[in-house]
Amino acid sequence: MALRCIGDVVLGNPNNLNLLISRQVGEGPQVESALNAIFRIVLRASLVQEFLAADYVFKCFCEKNPEGQTLLASTVPTTLSLAPVESANLPFGSLLLQALVSFESNGDSETCCRAASVLSLILKDNLHCKEKVLKIEIDALAPSLGPTKEPLLHQIVKYSALISSKISKENQSPSLPKDSAVYLLPLLLRLLVTWLADCPSAVACLLGPPTHLTYFLELVSNENIGVYAQGLTAVVLGECVIYNKTNENGKDQFAIADAISQKVGLTSYFLRFDELAKRFRSLPSASYLHSKPLKRTSTASMIEEPQEEIESEANTLRGESENGNPVILEIFDEEFVSLVRKLETGIREGVMDIFSHTKSKVAVLPAELEQKNGEADGDYVKRLREFVERQCNEMQDLLARNATLAEELVRAGGSATLPDSSNKQSTGRERVQSESLRQDFQEATRRIEALKAQNSKLEADAANFKSLALKLESDLKSLSDAYNSLEQANVQLEAEVKSLRNPDLERIIEEAREEAQKETEGELNDLLVCLGQEQSKVERLSARLAELGEDVDKLLEGIGDDAALQDEDEDDE
């Protein structure tokens, strides 16, 4: 009662909230914050009522208190090792993570699920906290056996798989499961439902490994886990549809909806919501007894109530055990039921909308139908053809979905009026598939005919090219012969030219020789005239010198020799 009183005191009271945050408890080295101490009670309480009372304190603390939620989320480290760590004096966030991974480190599923309950309160209606916790990664104990780090969200999915497997094994025996097995899986699933709500990044992270989708599709059909777990699993799958913003093939909302339709069936899938709503109304609480029933917005709700109530004795006993469990009553409080009701309405409308429209809604003429600048006509026609083929494929998918809905509607609501409908040789889906195959066959036949025509045209072109090649070869041979003839004629002409040039050359040489001789004779005559003039001058000079009494011979002695020596020196140089 004391813990519940603390919760009531801090609910909606900022002053008391601040006091609770700042309060320290304990003595000496054991002093710690009051929130840490209350969280340890959540983890270690031997009585379920004590665990629920401590959990109620966190519920009141986080209710309409985004600052407090952010404060608690800020203490959570981004990474954590699975190796055991001393928990004394750890901050709240580290203590929370240690409790969450206790399932992996020592197999303590109870502690893990109780910590998941507190984490769901921290994440409730707080997108910032969801994004913050989404970045947390857990180190593996044996990195050689797998990835070194794994997101915390993936760890939660793995823990839920281990718990569901344990519950299934226990339910194979006649005895009912233990009380803790009734609420462990719903606690983890409530965390996933709260985390995925209005958080597309969490949905993308959840759908990262392909095995996760397969696991949830199998879990929603597992009767051993109970109505509450099945219903919450259906909500998780629905959130993967309505909050799915990825365009990756095989993981988008269309692929998830198709997987639900193929693996579970829309009738069985929506039946999980109806069963969950019925269980809500049967909970021993006034808030549930007087709550408005969940609205049914799909063809699956046309199933008659007596068909829903056909259960085995073991399932009936399990339902009584679930409804009387105090943890179940605490999980499915009025606020969480309201969230589930809101999500159910959105999921029904979202799934039906997907099955009523093509994957790419074309409301106006797409821009890709316009011819681009500089685009060749052939490329434009090819692009238009690819666009039309995509539209045809999406129309076939839409027809297949509609046929599935019609088929399930007939089996669910019209089996009484059409008793022999199950004996028909073909269903709506088979007819659609047959029509699709027929169209594919016609398309293949048309393409074969086009290929045959193209082949005939290619053969005709090949024959034309062959005849043209023969003609060109003949023309080339004729040109070669003509070239050889021209070459021979050229040789003959060169010989004639050479023979004609020889007499002229001799005549020209002779004329040049005569001309040179004439020029030489003229120059020689000029030299002789000059020499005669010089000789006369010498004679007159000699006579004058003689008159003057000079010995001319003596004067001329050696003059000729000096000139001869100078000429010899010049010749040596």
Coordinates of C-alpha atoms in Angstrom, one line a residue:
M1 CA 0.0 0.0 0.0
A2 CA 2.9 2.4 0.8
L3 CA 4.2 2.1 -2.8
R4 CA 0.8 2.7 -4.3
C5 CA 0.4 5.7 -2.0
I6 CA 3.7 7.1 -3.3
G7 CA 2.4 6.7 -6.9
D8 CA -0.9 8.5 -6.1
V9 CA 1.1 11.3 -4.4
V10 CA 3.4 12.0 -7.4
L11 CA 0.7 11.6 -10.1
G12 CA 0.3 14.9 -11.8
N13 CA 2.1 16.8 -9.1
P14 CA 5.4 18.5 -10.3
N15 CA 6.6 19.3 -6.8
N16 CA 6.3 15.7 -5.6
L17 CA 7.8 14.4 -8.8
N18 CA 10.9 16.6 -8.2
L19 CA 11.1 15.4 -4.6
L20 CA 10.9 11.8 -5.8
I21 CA 13.7 12.4 -8.3
S22 CA 16.0 14.1 -5.7
R23 CA 15.2 11.8 -2.8
Q24 CA 18.0 9.5 -1.5
V25 CA 17.4 6.4 0.5
G26 CA 19.7 4.1 2.5
E27 CA 22.7 4.7 4.8
G28 CA 26.4 4.9 4.3
P29 CA 27.8 3.3 1.1
Q30 CA 24.3 1.9 0.3
V31 CA 22.8 5.3 -0.4
E32 CA 21.0 5.4 -3.7
S33 CA 18.2 7.4 -5.4
A34 CA 14.6 6.5 -4.4
L35 CA 13.8 5.6 -8.1
N36 CA 16.7 3.1 -8.1
A37 CA 15.5 1.6 -4.8
I38 CA 11.9 1.3 -6.2
F39 CA 13.2 -0.3 -9.4
R40 CA 15.1 -2.9 -7.4
I41 CA 11.8 -3.8 -5.7
V42 CA 10.3 -4.2 -9.2
L43 CA 13.0 -6.6 -10.0
R44 CA 13.4 -8.5 -6.8
A45 CA 10.0 -8.6 -5.2
S46 CA 9.0 -12.1 -4.3
L47 CA 5.3 -11.3 -4.3
V48 CA 3.5 -10.3 -7.5
Q49 CA 1.5 -7.7 -5.6
E50 CA 4.7 -6.0 -4.4
F51 CA 6.1 -6.0 -8.0
L52 CA 2.9 -4.4 -9.3
A53 CA 2.9 -1.8 -6.5
A54 CA 6.5 -0.7 -7.4
D55 CA 5.6 -0.8 -11.1
Y56 CA 2.6 1.5 -10.3
V57 CA 5.0 4.1 -9.0
F58 CA 6.8 4.3 -12.3
K59 CA 3.5 4.4 -14.1
C60 CA 2.4 7.4 -12.1
F61 CA 5.8 9.0 -12.5
C62 CA 5.8 8.7 -16.3
E63 CA 2.1 9.6 -16.7
K64 CA 1.9 12.8 -18.7
N65 CA 5.5 13.6 -17.7
P66 CA 7.6 13.7 -20.8
E67 CA 10.4 15.5 -19.0
G68 CA 10.6 12.7 -16.4
Q69 CA 10.6 10.0 -19.1
T70 CA 13.4 11.8 -21.0
L71 CA 15.3 12.1 -17.7
L72 CA 15.1 8.3 -17.1
A73 CA 16.0 7.6 -20.8
S74 CA 19.0 9.9 -20.7
T75 CA 20.6 7.6 -18.1
V76 CA 20.5 4.6 -20.4
P77 CA 23.9 3.9 -22.0
T78 CA 24.1 3.4 -25.7
T79 CA 26.0 0.1 -25.4
L80 CA 26.1 -2.7 -22.9
S81 CA 28.0 -5.9 -22.6
L82 CA 26.2 -9.2 -21.8
A83 CA 29.0 -10.1 -19.4
P84 CA 27.8 -9.9 -15.7
V85 CA 28.6 -6.6 -14.0
E86 CA 28.3 -5.6 -10.3
S87 CA 25.0 -3.7 -10.0
A88 CA 25.9 -1.7 -6.9
N89 CA 25.8 2.1 -7.4
L90 CA 24.8 1.7 -11.0
P91 CA 22.7 4.6 -12.5
F92 CA 19.1 3.9 -13.3
G93 CA 19.7 3.4 -17.0
S94 CA 22.5 0.9 -16.6
L95 CA 20.5 -1.0 -14.0
L96 CA 17.5 -1.2 -16.4
L97 CA 19.7 -2.5 -19.2
Q98 CA 21.3 -5.1 -16.9
A99 CA 17.9 -6.4 -16.0
L100 CA 16.7 -6.5 -19.6
V101 CA 19.6 -8.7 -20.7
S102 CA 19.5 -10.9 -17.6
F103 CA 17.5 -13.4 -19.7
E104 CA 20.5 -13.7 -22.0
S105 CA 23.2 -13.8 -19.3
N106 CA 21.6 -16.0 -16.7
G107 CA 18.2 -17.1 -18.1
D108 CA 16.2 -14.9 -15.7
S109 CA 13.0 -14.3 -17.7
E110 CA 11.1 -12.9 -14.8
T111 CA 13.5 -10.1 -14.2
C112 CA 13.8 -9.4 -17.9
C113 CA 10.0 -9.0 -18.3
R114 CA 9.6 -6.9 -15.2
A115 CA 12.2 -4.5 -16.6
A116 CA 10.4 -4.5 -19.9
S117 CA 7.3 -3.4 -18.1
V118 CA 9.1 -0.3 -16.7
L119 CA 10.7 0.4 -20.1
S120 CA 7.3 0.4 -21.8
L121 CA 6.2 3.1 -19.3
I122 CA 9.3 5.2 -20.1
L123 CA 8.6 4.9 -23.9
K124 CA 4.8 5.5 -23.7
D125 CA 3.8 8.4 -26.0
N126 CA 7.3 9.8 -26.1
L127 CA 8.9 9.6 -29.6
H128 CA 12.2 11.1 -28.4
C129 CA 12.7 8.3 -25.8
K130 CA 11.8 5.7 -28.4
E131 CA 14.4 7.0 -30.8
K132 CA 16.9 7.3 -28.0
V133 CA 16.4 3.7 -26.7
L134 CA 16.3 2.4 -30.4
K135 CA 20.0 3.3 -30.7
I136 CA 21.1 1.1 -27.8
E137 CA 23.2 -1.9 -28.8
I138 CA 24.1 -5.0 -26.8
D139 CA 27.5 -6.6 -27.1
A140 CA 27.5 -10.4 -27.7
L141 CA 29.2 -12.8 -25.2
A142 CA 30.8 -14.7 -28.1
P143 CA 31.5 -12.4 -31.0
S144 CA 32.9 -15.2 -33.1
L145 CA 29.5 -16.8 -33.3
G146 CA 27.7 -13.8 -34.7
P147 CA 27.5 -10.0 -34.9
T148 CA 29.4 -8.1 -32.2
K149 CA 26.6 -5.7 -31.5
E150 CA 22.8 -6.1 -31.8
P151 CA 20.0 -3.5 -31.2
L152 CA 18.1 -3.8 -28.0
L153 CA 14.9 -4.2 -30.0
H154 CA 16.2 -7.3 -31.6
Q155 CA 17.1 -8.7 -28.2
I156 CA 13.5 -8.1 -27.0
V157 CA 12.2 -10.0 -30.0
K158 CA 14.6 -12.9 -29.3
Y159 CA 13.6 -13.1 -25.6
S160 CA 9.9 -13.2 -26.6
A161 CA 10.7 -16.1 -29.0
L162 CA 12.5 -18.0 -26.2
I163 CA 9.6 -17.4 -23.8
S164 CA 6.9 -18.5 -26.4
S165 CA 8.9 -21.6 -27.1
K166 CA 9.1 -22.4 -23.4
I167 CA 5.3 -21.9 -23.1
S168 CA 4.6 -24.1 -26.1
K169 CA 6.6 -26.9 -24.6
E170 CA 4.9 -26.7 -21.2
N171 CA 1.5 -26.7 -22.8
Q172 CA 2.1 -30.0 -24.6
S173 CA 1.5 -31.7 -21.2
P174 CA -2.0 -31.9 -19.6
S175 CA -1.0 -29.5 -16.8
L176 CA -1.7 -25.8 -17.1
P177 CA 1.3 -23.4 -17.4
K178 CA 2.6 -21.6 -14.3
D179 CA 1.1 -18.3 -13.3
S180 CA 4.3 -16.4 -14.4
A181 CA 4.1 -17.9 -17.9
V182 CA 0.6 -16.3 -18.3
Y183 CA 2.0 -12.7 -18.2
L184 CA 5.7 -12.9 -19.2
L185 CA 5.1 -12.9 -22.9
P186 CA 2.3 -10.2 -22.8
L187 CA 4.7 -8.0 -20.9
L188 CA 7.3 -8.2 -23.7
L189 CA 4.6 -7.8 -26.3
R190 CA 3.2 -4.7 -24.6
L191 CA 6.7 -3.2 -24.7
L192 CA 6.8 -3.9 -28.5
V193 CA 3.3 -2.5 -29.1
T194 CA 4.2 0.7 -27.1
W195 CA 7.6 1.0 -28.8
L196 CA 6.3 0.6 -32.4
A197 CA 3.3 3.0 -32.0
D198 CA 3.9 6.2 -34.1
C199 CA 7.6 5.2 -34.6
P200 CA 8.4 4.2 -38.2
S201 CA 12.1 3.9 -37.4
A202 CA 11.3 1.2 -34.8
V203 CA 9.2 -0.7 -37.3
A204 CA 12.1 -0.5 -39.8
C205 CA 14.5 -1.9 -37.1
L206 CA 12.1 -4.6 -36.2
L207 CA 11.7 -5.8 -39.8
G208 CA 15.5 -5.7 -40.4
P209 CA 16.1 -9.4 -40.0
P210 CA 13.7 -11.4 -42.3
T211 CA 13.2 -14.0 -39.5
H212 CA 11.3 -11.5 -37.3
L213 CA 8.4 -11.3 -39.6
T214 CA 8.2 -15.1 -40.0
Y215 CA 8.3 -15.4 -36.2
F216 CA 5.4 -13.1 -35.6
L217 CA 3.4 -14.7 -38.3
E218 CA 3.8 -18.0 -36.6
L219 CA 3.3 -16.6 -33.1
V220 CA -0.1 -15.0 -34.0
S221 CA -1.3 -18.5 -35.0
N222 CA 0.1 -20.3 -31.9
E223 CA -2.9 -21.2 -29.7
N224 CA -0.6 -22.3 -26.8
I225 CA 0.5 -18.7 -25.9
G226 CA -3.0 -17.5 -25.0
V227 CA -5.5 -15.0 -26.3
Y228 CA -3.8 -12.0 -24.9
A229 CA -0.4 -12.8 -26.4
Q230 CA -2.0 -13.7 -29.8
G231 CA -4.0 -10.4 -29.8
L232 CA -0.9 -8.3 -28.9
T233 CA 1.1 -10.1 -31.6
A234 CA -1.7 -9.2 -34.1
V235 CA -1.3 -5.6 -33.0
V236 CA 2.5 -5.7 -33.5
L237 CA 1.9 -7.1 -37.1
G238 CA -0.6 -4.4 -37.7
E239 CA 1.8 -1.7 -36.6
C240 CA 4.3 -3.1 -39.0
V241 CA 1.7 -2.2 -41.7
I242 CA 0.3 1.2 -40.7
Y243 CA 3.6 2.7 -39.4
N244 CA 5.7 1.2 -42.2
K245 CA 7.5 3.9 -44.2
T246 CA 10.2 1.8 -45.9
N247 CA 10.2 1.3 -49.7
E248 CA 12.5 -1.7 -49.6
N249 CA 11.1 -4.6 -51.6
G250 CA 9.8 -7.4 -49.3
K251 CA 9.6 -5.1 -46.3
D252 CA 7.1 -2.4 -47.3
Q253 CA 3.5 -2.3 -46.0
F254 CA 2.2 -4.1 -49.0
A255 CA 4.5 -7.0 -48.5
I256 CA 3.6 -7.2 -44.8
A257 CA -0.1 -7.2 -45.6
D258 CA 0.4 -9.8 -48.3
A259 CA 2.3 -12.0 -45.8
I260 CA -0.4 -11.8 -43.2
S261 CA -3.0 -12.7 -45.9
Q262 CA -1.0 -15.6 -47.2
K263 CA 0.4 -17.1 -44.0
V264 CA -2.4 -16.3 -41.5
G265 CA -5.5 -15.3 -43.5
L266 CA -7.3 -12.1 -43.0
T267 CA -10.2 -13.9 -41.3
S268 CA -8.0 -15.5 -38.7
Y269 CA -6.0 -12.4 -38.3
F270 CA -8.9 -10.1 -37.5
L271 CA -10.4 -12.8 -35.4
R272 CA -7.5 -12.2 -32.9
F273 CA -8.8 -8.7 -32.4
D274 CA -12.3 -9.9 -31.8
E275 CA -11.2 -12.5 -29.3
L276 CA -9.1 -9.9 -27.5
A277 CA -12.1 -7.6 -27.3
K278 CA -14.2 -10.4 -25.9
R279 CA -11.6 -11.1 -23.3
F280 CA -11.4 -7.4 -22.4
R281 CA -15.1 -7.4 -21.7
S282 CA -14.8 -10.5 -19.5
L283 CA -12.0 -9.1 -17.3
P284 CA -13.2 -8.8 -13.6
S285 CA -13.0 -5.0 -13.5
A286 CA -15.7 -2.4 -13.8
S287 CA -13.6 -0.3 -16.3
Y288 CA -13.6 -3.3 -18.7
L289 CA -17.2 -4.5 -18.0
H290 CA -18.5 -1.0 -19.0
S291 CA -16.0 -0.3 -21.7
K292 CA -17.3 0.2 -25.2
P293 CA -16.7 -2.9 -27.4
L294 CA -14.1 -2.6 -30.1
K295 CA -15.5 -1.4 -33.4
R296 CA -15.5 -4.0 -36.2
T297 CA -14.7 -2.5 -39.5
S298 CA -13.8 -5.5 -41.7
T299 CA -15.4 -8.5 -43.2
A300 CA -13.8 -10.7 -40.6
S301 CA -16.2 -9.2 -37.9
M302 CA -19.1 -10.9 -39.8
I303 CA -18.2 -14.1 -38.1
E304 CA -20.9 -15.2 -35.7
E305 CA -20.3 -15.1 -32.0
P306 CA -21.1 -18.8 -31.5
Q307 CA -18.2 -19.7 -33.8
E308 CA -15.8 -17.6 -31.7
E309 CA -16.9 -19.4 -28.5
I310 CA -16.0 -22.9 -29.7
E311 CA -13.0 -23.6 -27.6
S312 CA -11.5 -26.6 -26.0
E313 CA -11.6 -27.2 -22.3
A314 CA -7.9 -26.4 -21.9
N315 CA -8.4 -23.1 -23.7
T316 CA -11.3 -22.2 -21.4
L317 CA -9.3 -23.0 -18.3
R318 CA -6.4 -20.9 -19.7
G319 CA -8.7 -18.0 -20.2
E320 CA -9.9 -18.1 -16.7
S321 CA -6.3 -18.3 -15.5
E322 CA -5.4 -15.3 -17.6
N323 CA -8.4 -13.1 -16.6
G324 CA -7.7 -13.8 -12.9
N325 CA -4.0 -13.0 -13.0
P326 CA -3.2 -9.6 -11.3
V327 CA -0.4 -8.9 -13.7
I328 CA -2.8 -9.3 -16.7
L329 CA -5.2 -6.9 -15.0
E330 CA -2.3 -4.4 -14.5
I331 CA -1.1 -4.7 -18.1
F332 CA -4.5 -4.2 -19.7
D333 CA -5.5 -1.1 -17.9
E334 CA -7.9 1.4 -19.3
E335 CA -5.2 3.4 -21.1
F336 CA -3.5 0.5 -22.8
V337 CA -6.9 -0.9 -23.8
S338 CA -7.7 2.5 -25.3
L339 CA -4.4 2.4 -27.2
V340 CA -5.2 -1.2 -28.5
R341 CA -8.7 -0.1 -29.6
K342 CA -7.2 2.9 -31.5
L343 CA -4.6 0.8 -33.1
E344 CA -7.1 -1.9 -34.1
T345 CA -9.3 0.7 -35.9
G346 CA -6.2 2.1 -37.7
I347 CA -5.0 -1.4 -38.6
R348 CA -8.3 -2.6 -40.0
E349 CA -8.7 0.6 -42.1
G350 CA -5.1 0.4 -43.2
V351 CA -5.1 -3.2 -44.2
M352 CA -8.4 -2.8 -46.1
D353 CA -7.1 0.3 -47.8
I354 CA -4.0 -1.6 -49.0
F355 CA -6.2 -4.4 -50.4
S356 CA -8.3 -1.8 -52.2
H357 CA -5.6 0.2 -54.1
T358 CA -2.6 -0.5 -56.3
K359 CA 0.9 -0.2 -54.8
S360 CA 1.6 3.0 -56.6
K361 CA -1.5 5.2 -56.7
V362 CA -1.7 7.1 -60.1
A363 CA -4.2 10.0 -59.6
V364 CA -2.8 12.1 -62.4
L365 CA -0.8 11.5 -65.6
P366 CA 2.7 10.5 -64.4
A367 CA 5.6 12.7 -65.6
E368 CA 7.3 9.6 -66.9
L369 CA 4.7 9.3 -69.6
E370 CA 6.0 12.5 -71.2
Q371 CA 8.7 12.2 -73.8
K372 CA 12.0 13.6 -72.5
N373 CA 14.0 16.2 -74.5
G374 CA 16.3 14.4 -76.9
E375 CA 14.9 11.0 -76.2
A376 CA 14.6 8.7 -79.2
D377 CA 11.2 7.4 -80.2
G378 CA 12.3 3.8 -79.7
D379 CA 13.5 4.5 -76.1
Y380 CA 10.3 6.4 -75.4
V381 CA 8.1 3.5 -76.6
K382 CA 10.2 1.1 -74.6
R383 CA 9.8 3.1 -71.4
L384 CA 6.0 3.4 -71.9
R385 CA 5.8 -0.3 -72.4
E386 CA 7.7 -0.9 -69.1
F387 CA 5.3 1.5 -67.3
V388 CA 2.2 -0.3 -68.7
E389 CA 3.7 -3.7 -67.6
R390 CA 4.2 -2.5 -64.1
Q391 CA 0.6 -1.2 -63.9
C392 CA -0.7 -4.5 -65.2
N393 CA 1.3 -6.4 -62.6
E394 CA -0.1 -4.2 -59.8
M395 CA -3.6 -4.7 -61.1
Q396 CA -3.1 -8.4 -61.1
D397 CA -1.9 -8.2 -57.5
L398 CA -4.9 -6.1 -56.6
L399 CA -7.3 -8.7 -58.2
A400 CA -5.5 -11.4 -56.3
R401 CA -6.0 -9.6 -53.0
N402 CA -9.7 -8.9 -53.7
A403 CA -10.2 -12.6 -54.7
T404 CA -8.6 -13.6 -51.4
L405 CA -11.0 -11.3 -49.5
A406 CA -14.0 -12.6 -51.4
E407 CA -12.9 -16.2 -50.8
E408 CA -12.4 -15.7 -47.1
L409 CA -15.8 -13.8 -46.9
V410 CA -17.5 -16.8 -48.5
R411 CA -15.9 -19.3 -46.2
A412 CA -16.5 -17.2 -43.1
G413 CA -19.9 -15.8 -43.6
G414 CA -21.5 -17.7 -46.4
S415 CA -20.7 -21.3 -45.6
A416 CA -24.1 -21.9 -44.2
T417 CA -25.9 -20.8 -47.4
L418 CA -23.3 -22.3 -49.7
P419 CA -22.6 -25.7 -48.3
D420 CA -21.0 -27.0 -51.4
S421 CA -18.7 -24.0 -52.0
S422 CA -15.8 -25.9 -50.5
N423 CA -16.2 -28.6 -53.2
K424 CA -15.7 -26.3 -56.1
Q425 CA -12.7 -27.1 -58.2
S426 CA -11.5 -23.5 -58.5
T427 CA -11.6 -20.6 -56.0
G428 CA -11.5 -16.9 -56.7
R429 CA -7.7 -16.8 -56.3
E430 CA -7.3 -19.7 -58.6
R431 CA -9.4 -18.0 -61.2
V432 CA -7.4 -14.8 -61.0
Q433 CA -4.2 -16.9 -61.2
S434 CA -5.6 -18.7 -64.2
E435 CA -6.5 -15.5 -65.9
S436 CA -3.1 -14.1 -65.1
L437 CA -1.4 -17.2 -66.6
R438 CA -3.7 -17.0 -69.6
Q439 CA -2.6 -13.4 -70.2
D440 CA 1.0 -14.3 -69.7
F441 CA 0.6 -17.1 -72.2
Q442 CA -1.0 -14.7 -74.7
E443 CA 1.8 -12.2 -74.1
A444 CA 4.4 -14.9 -74.6
T445 CA 2.7 -16.0 -77.8
R446 CA 2.6 -12.5 -79.1
R447 CA 6.3 -12.0 -78.3
I448 CA 7.1 -15.3 -80.1
E449 CA 5.2 -14.1 -83.2
A450 CA 7.1 -10.8 -83.0
L451 CA 10.4 -12.7 -82.7
K452 CA 9.5 -14.9 -85.7
A453 CA 8.7 -11.8 -87.8
Q454 CA 11.9 -10.2 -86.6
N455 CA 13.8 -13.4 -87.5
S456 CA 12.3 -13.5 -91.0
K457 CA 13.2 -9.9 -91.5
L458 CA 16.8 -10.6 -90.3
E459 CA 17.1 -13.5 -92.7
A460 CA 15.9 -11.4 -95.6
D461 CA 18.3 -8.7 -94.7
A462 CA 21.1 -11.3 -94.4
A463 CA 20.3 -12.6 -98.0
N464 CA 20.3 -9.0 -99.3
F465 CA 23.6 -8.3 -97.6
K466 CA 25.0 -11.5 -99.1
S467 CA 24.1 -10.6 -102.6
L468 CA 25.4 -7.1 -102.1
A469 CA 28.6 -8.5 -100.8
L470 CA 29.0 -10.7 -103.9
K471 CA 28.3 -7.7 -106.2
L472 CA 30.8 -5.6 -104.3
E473 CA 33.4 -8.4 -104.6
S474 CA 32.8 -8.5 -108.4
D475 CA 33.2 -4.8 -108.6
L476 CA 36.3 -4.9 -106.6
K477 CA 37.8 -7.5 -108.9
S478 CA 37.0 -5.4 -111.9
L479 CA 38.6 -2.4 -110.3
S480 CA 41.7 -4.4 -109.5
D481 CA 42.0 -5.5 -113.1
A482 CA 41.5 -1.9 -114.3
Y483 CA 44.2 -0.7 -111.9
N484 CA 46.7 -3.3 -113.1
S485 CA 46.0 -2.2 -116.7
L486 CA 46.6 1.4 -115.7
E487 CA 49.8 0.5 -113.9
Q488 CA 51.2 -1.2 -117.1
A489 CA 50.2 1.7 -119.2
N490 CA 52.0 4.1 -116.8
V491 CA 55.2 2.0 -117.0
Q492 CA 55.1 2.2 -120.8
L493 CA 54.6 5.9 -120.8
E494 CA 57.5 6.4 -118.4
A495 CA 59.7 4.4 -120.7
E496 CA 58.7 6.5 -123.6
V497 CA 59.3 9.7 -121.8
K498 CA 62.7 8.5 -120.7
S499 CA 63.6 7.6 -124.3
L500 CA 62.5 10.9 -125.6
R501 CA 64.4 12.9 -122.9
N502 CA 68.0 11.4 -123.7
P503 CA 68.8 13.3 -127.1
D504 CA 67.7 16.6 -125.7
L505 CA 69.9 16.2 -122.7
E506 CA 73.0 15.6 -124.8
R507 CA 72.2 18.7 -127.0
I508 CA 71.8 20.8 -123.9
I509 CA 75.1 19.7 -122.5
E510 CA 76.8 20.5 -125.7
E511 CA 75.3 23.9 -125.9
A512 CA 76.3 24.6 -122.3
R513 CA 79.9 23.5 -123.1
E514 CA 80.1 25.8 -126.1
E515 CA 78.7 28.7 -124.2
A516 CA 81.2 28.2 -121.4
Q517 CA 84.0 28.0 -123.9
K518 CA 82.9 31.3 -125.5
E519 CA 82.8 33.0 -122.1
T520 CA 86.3 31.7 -121.3
E521 CA 87.8 32.9 -124.5
G522 CA 86.3 36.4 -124.0
E523 CA 87.7 36.6 -120.5
L524 CA 91.1 35.5 -121.8
N525 CA 91.1 38.1 -124.4
D526 CA 90.3 40.8 -121.8
L527 CA 93.2 39.6 -119.7
L528 CA 95.6 39.7 -122.6
V529 CA 94.5 43.3 -123.4
C530 CA 95.1 44.3 -119.8
L531 CA 98.4 42.5 -119.7
G532 CA 99.5 44.4 -122.8
Q533 CA 98.5 47.7 -121.3
E534 CA 100.5 46.9 -118.1
Q535 CA 103.5 45.8 -120.2
S536 CA 103.5 49.1 -122.0
K537 CA 103.3 51.0 -118.8
V538 CA 106.3 49.0 -117.4
E539 CA 108.3 49.7 -120.5
R540 CA 107.6 53.5 -120.3
L541 CA 108.5 53.4 -116.6
S542 CA 111.7 51.5 -117.3
A543 CA 112.7 54.0 -119.9
R544 CA 112.0 56.9 -117.6
L545 CA 114.0 55.3 -114.8
A546 CA 116.9 54.7 -117.2
E547 CA 116.8 58.4 -118.2
L548 CA 117.0 59.2 -114.6
G549 CA 120.1 57.0 -114.2
E550 CA 118.6 54.2 -112.3
D551 CA 119.5 50.6 -112.8
V552 CA 116.2 49.1 -113.7
D553 CA 117.4 45.5 -113.5
K554 CA 118.7 46.0 -110.1
L555 CA 115.5 47.5 -109.0
L556 CA 113.5 44.6 -110.4
E557 CA 115.8 42.1 -108.8
G558 CA 113.9 39.9 -106.3
I559 CA 110.5 41.3 -107.0
G560 CA 109.3 38.3 -108.9
D561 CA 110.8 36.0 -106.3
D562 CA 108.9 37.7 -103.4
A563 CA 105.7 37.3 -105.3
A564 CA 106.4 33.7 -106.0
L565 CA 107.1 33.0 -102.3
Q566 CA 103.9 34.8 -101.2
D567 CA 101.9 32.6 -103.6
E568 CA 103.5 29.5 -102.2
D569 CA 102.7 30.6 -98.6
E570 CA 99.1 31.2 -99.6
D571 CA 98.9 27.8 -101.2
D572 CA 100.3 26.1 -98.0
E573 CA 97.6 27.8 -95.9

